Backbone as a ProteinNet text record, in pm:
[ID]
protein_1_A
[PRIMARY]
MRHKHGYRKLNRTSSHRSALLKNLAISLIQHEKIETTLPKAKELRSYVEKLVTKARVADFNSHRAIFAVLQDKEATKKLINEVAPKYVGRNGGYTSIIKTRIRRGDATQMAFISFV
[TERTIARY]
1425	1279.8	1229.2	1111.5	1059.1	935.7	933.9	818.8	794.2	673.1	631.1	720.7	782.8	864.7	772.9	816.1	727.4	689.2	762	731.2	783.5	739.9	786.2	902.3	1006.9	1122.8	1102.7	1014.5	981.4	1103.4	1205.1	1327.4	1395.4	1398.7	1458.9	1544.2	1638.1	1714	1622	1664	1576.5	1547.2	1646	1622.5	1528.7	1545.4	1457.8	1315.8	1303.8	1173	1101.3	1173.8	1110.2	1068.3	1149.3	1113	991.6	985.8	871.8	743.2	745.9	626.1	584	681.3	649.9	579.3	632	572.1	435.3	420.1	288.6	187.8	230.7	141.5	98	191.3	157.5	57.2	78.7	-14.4	-152.2	-155.1	-283	-357.8	-288.8	-353	-404.2	-326.5	-367.7	-483.8	-479	-579.4	-687.2	-665.5	-756.4	-783	-725.7	-736.5	-624.8	-542.3	-435.7	-431.6	-373.2	-352.9	-204.7	-171.7	-34.3	-33.8	82.8	87.7	33.2	-13.3	-75.4	19.6	144.7	233.6	263.3	277.6	299.7	176.6	58.4	-64.7	-77.7	-40.6	-50.8	47.7	166.5	263.1	218.1	163.9	119.1	4.3	-78.9	-193.6	-151	-54.5	-13.1	58.3	133	206.1	109.6	4.8	-89.5	-182.1	-221.4	-314.7	-251	-121.1	-51.8	-51	-35	-37.7	-176.5	-280.8	-416.8	-447.5	-401.9	-424.1	-357.4	-236.3	-170.4	-246	-296	-359.5	-495.8	-559.4	-691.3	-687.5	-571.9	-559.5	-563.3	-501.8	-503.9	-449.3	-339	-273.5	-137.5	-63.9	63.1	164.7	168.5	265.7	238.3	112.1	79.9	112.5	90.2	123.4	273.1	355.6	500.9	543.7	483	520.2	487	371.5	331.1	417.1	447.3	533.2	673.6	722	853.5	857.2	745.3	739	719.1	623.3	585.8	673.5	721.8	800.7	725.6	593.9	512.9	404.7	408.9	317.6	172.5	147.9	10.6	-53.1	22.5	-30.7	-56.7	31.5	13.2	-112	-131.3	-250.3	-377.7	-375.5	-495	-525.1	-422	-442.7	-504.4	-453.1	-500.9	-636.4	-657.3	-778.9	-896	-869.1	-978.6	-996.6	-888	-899.2	-923.9	-841	-847.7	-979	-1039.1	-1165.2	-1277.7	-1272.5	-1375	-1369.3	-1251.5	-1230.9	-1213.5	-1265.2	-1246.7	-1312	-1427.5	-1497	-1461.9	-1362.7	-1330.4	-1195.8	-1188.5	-1064.6	-993.7	-922.1	-846.6	-932.4	-868.7	-940.1	-982.3	-889.5	-922.4	-909.2	-843.6	-821.2	-881.4	-907	-952.1	-868	-841.2	-763.1	-853.9	-860.8	-943.7	-854.2	-844.8	-764.8	-831	-748.8	-808.6	-774.7	-648.2	-611	-472.6	-433.1	-295.8	-225	-116.3	-43.6	16.5	3.7	42.6	193.4	271	415.2	484.4	447.7	517.2	423.3	296	196	188.1	197.9	187.6	42.5	-2.9	-137.4	-144.3	-237	-253.5	-372.2	-374	-482.3	-502.4	-628.5	-661	-656.4	-595.7	-601.9	-665.9	-764.7	-836.2	-881.3	-917.2	-972.7	-1117.6	-1159.6	-1295.9	-1392.9
2122.1	2120.1	2040.1	1981.9	1897.4	1959.8	2088.8	2152.8	2095.6	2047.3	1992.1	1877.8	1807.5	1692.2	1584.5	1512.4	1428.8	1294.5	1237.1	1102	1080.7	971.2	933.9	836.8	855.3	766.7	635.9	635.2	514.8	452.1	531.2	486	370.4	379.6	275	336.6	257.4	302.4	297.6	357.6	364.9	226.3	137.2	3.1	-76.4	-61.6	-131.1	-77.3	53.3	117.1	72.1	64.2	20.3	-126	-209.8	-350.5	-363.4	-283.3	-285.5	-248.7	-140.4	-96.6	-197.9	-259.8	-362.2	-480.6	-527.2	-642.1	-608.3	-487.2	-446.4	-437.9	-386.9	-375.9	-513.9	-607.5	-744	-805.5	-786.2	-840.1	-776.2	-645.5	-577	-625.7	-646.7	-694	-836.3	-921	-1060.2	-1073.4	-1000.3	-1017.6	-910.2	-801.8	-688.4	-611.1	-653.5	-579.1	-626.6	-534.7	-571.2	-471.5	-514.8	-426	-396.4	-268.4	-224.8	-96.1	-40.1	85.4	199.1	303.5	415.1	484.6	516.1	578.9	489.9	358.2	267.1	263	263.2	261	387.3	500.6	626.2	630.7	574.5	567.8	467.2	355.1	250.2	298.4	386.3	435.5	497.7	589.8	654.1	556.2	462.9	363.1	274.6	225.8	133.2	206.1	327.1	397.7	431.2	455.8	477.9	349.6	235.5	107.7	78.5	107.3	82.2	172.4	295.9	387.5	334.3	279.4	218.5	94	16	-112.1	-94	21.3	41.6	34.8	66.4	60.8	-83.8	-173.5	-318.8	-356.5	-297.2	-339.6	-400.9	-441.2	-509.8	-420.7	-293.3	-202.3	-179.5	-166.4	-149.1	-275.7	-391.5	-519.1	-525.7	-486.4	-487.9	-386.7	-269.3	-164.4	-206.4	-268.1	-311.3	-428.1	-521.4	-632.6	-583.6	-480.1	-424.4	-368.4	-316.6	-260.9	-370.9	-462	-561.8	-686.5	-729.8	-851.9	-975	-979	-1091	-1115.9	-1232.6	-1259.8	-1266.9	-1336.8	-1355.5	-1223.9	-1141.5	-1012.9	-921.9	-926.9	-845.8	-888.5	-1019	-1069.4	-1030	-1045.3	-1012.7	-863.7	-781.5	-636.9	-596.6	-649.7	-609.3	-671.9	-798.7	-869.3	-855.2	-837.6	-836.1	-702.2	-642.4	-521.7	-397.7	-373.5	-249.4	-231.1	-335.9	-313.1	-255	-272.1	-214.8	-62.2	-5.4	137.7	211.8	157.6	220.5	358.7	373.6	502.5	593.3	559.6	635.1	703.8	830.2	906.3	914	809	807.5	767.5	757.7	719.4	574.5	486.7	344.6	272	332.3	266.2	348.7	281.2	351	305.3	397.5	368.3	388.5	286.1	292.6	266.6	363	346	241.9	151.5	42.3	45.6	36.9	20.5	76.9	78.9	115.6	-13.3	-43.9	-168.4	-166.9	-279	-285.1	-275.2	-335.4	-340.2	-205.9	-122.1	4.6	124.2	105.2	212.2	281.1	203.9	257.7	247.9	353.1	352.7	256.4	161.9	64.2	104.9	52.4	87	-25.6	-38.9	-127.2	-45.1	-99.6	-39.1	-142.4	-97.6	-189.4	-115.3	-193.2	-133.1	-95.1	15.4	64.8	-23.7
975.5	975.4	856.3	872.1	765.5	701.6	680.1	617.7	479.2	456.7	327.1	278.6	369.7	333.2	277.3	176.9	98.5	156	249.4	295.5	437	498.2	631.4	616.7	695.9	686.5	763	862.5	940.1	1007.9	1037.5	1104.1	1030.7	896.3	815.5	705.7	655.1	539.2	416.8	308.6	191.2	134.3	133.7	80.8	171.5	302.7	397.3	387.5	371.7	360.4	233.1	121.7	-2.5	6.7	70.4	89	179.8	284.3	376.7	303.9	226.1	155.6	50	-16.5	-115.6	-49.8	63.4	132.5	190.1	243.3	293.2	179.4	65	-50	-99.3	-104.6	-146.2	-49.4	80.5	180.1	168	143.9	130.1	7.1	-101.9	-224.2	-205.8	-138.7	-120.9	-23.6	88.2	193.2	191.6	120.5	104.5	233.2	343.7	469.3	561.1	611.3	703.1	818.2	928.3	1042	1054.8	1067	1080.7	1162.4	1184.3	1259.8	1173.9	1236.5	1165.7	1068.4	1106.5	1007.8	887.5	910.3	798.3	707.6	767.6	688.8	604.5	660.7	586.2	469.9	488.1	378.9	273.5	320	228.1	140.6	194.3	118.5	-14.5	-10.4	-135.3	-227.1	-169.4	-246.5	-325.4	-258	-320.1	-417.2	-383.9	-471.2	-605.3	-607.3	-734.4	-817.1	-750.5	-821.6	-878.9	-802.1	-849.5	-968.4	-963.7	-1075.9	-1202.6	-1189.8	-1305.5	-1351.6	-1257.2	-1290.4	-1356.5	-1342.2	-1401.2	-1553.3	-1613.7	-1759.4	-1806.9	-1732	-1757.2	-1894.2	-1935.7	-2057.9	-2022.5	-2124.5	-2102	-2031.1	-2069.8	-2008.7	-1860.8	-1823.5	-1682.1	-1603.9	-1666.8	-1602.6	-1572.3	-1668.9	-1649.4	-1545	-1546.5	-1451.2	-1307.9	-1289.7	-1155.6	-1109.1	-1198.2	-1160	-1125.1	-1192.4	-1162	-1020.3	-972.7	-837.3	-734.1	-758.9	-657.7	-657.9	-774.7	-787.2	-735.6	-758	-713.6	-819.1	-885.6	-996	-950.8	-841.1	-795.7	-752.7	-680.6	-637.4	-757.2	-856.4	-976.5	-1051.1	-1067	-1135.6	-1061.5	-930.2	-852.1	-859.2	-852.4	-858.3	-992	-1100.2	-1233	-1266.2	-1230.3	-1271.5	-1175.3	-1044.6	-947.8	-877.5	-832.5	-750.1	-834.3	-933.9	-1011.9	-1089.2	-1146.7	-1219.6	-1134.3	-1004.3	-915.9	-914	-947.6	-929.9	-1062.1	-1171.1	-1301.5	-1305.3	-1246	-1248.1	-1132.6	-1055.4	-933.6	-949.5	-911.4	-923.6	-788.5	-752.9	-627.7	-509.3	-392.9	-271.2	-271.9	-308.5	-318.8	-185.2	-87.9	40.7	153.7	264.4	384.9	502.7	592.7	712.8	833.4	917.5	1038.3	1157.9	1248.7	1369.4	1458.5	1515.2	1591.6	1739.8	1775.1	1915.1	1936.7	2060.9	2094.5	2134.3	2066.7	2090.7	2230.3	2298.3	2438.2	2459.2	2373.2	2394.3	2389.2	2291.7	2275.8	2261.5	2290.1	2288.4	2152.5	2044.8	1910.6	1862	1795.6	1739.7	1621.7	1624.6	1518.3	1431.1	1308.7	1217.1	1117.1	1072.4	961.1	833.7	730.3	597.6	506.8	429.7	342.9	217.7	116.4	-5	20.8	-39.2	-19.5	-95.2
[MASK]
++++++++++++++++++++++++++++++++++++++++++++++++++++++++++++++++++++++++++++++++++++++++++++++++++++++++++++++++++++

């Protein structure tokens, strides 16, 4: 049983799952709105919100910590310089998930995830 289990496995190994979340986070930071499946969007929400919380401090240590997670210079710069300053006075809830459609190929619920 998975009572109070902490995360969704998304039918992937741990390394594949971490790479998936990293790439989704980079895409979300670059485009500020992406469409993905609902379970992926729900997992991405907690992943990205932790990064935004770190980025709100905007010092050298937070820059290094975020780059260590994302491994992308442009996304790190955009997150720290453009995205995070919008949420300095906000305690969490930086993203919103909007259900959109059911994908035709496999009947999966799709959703938009974007910054508020």
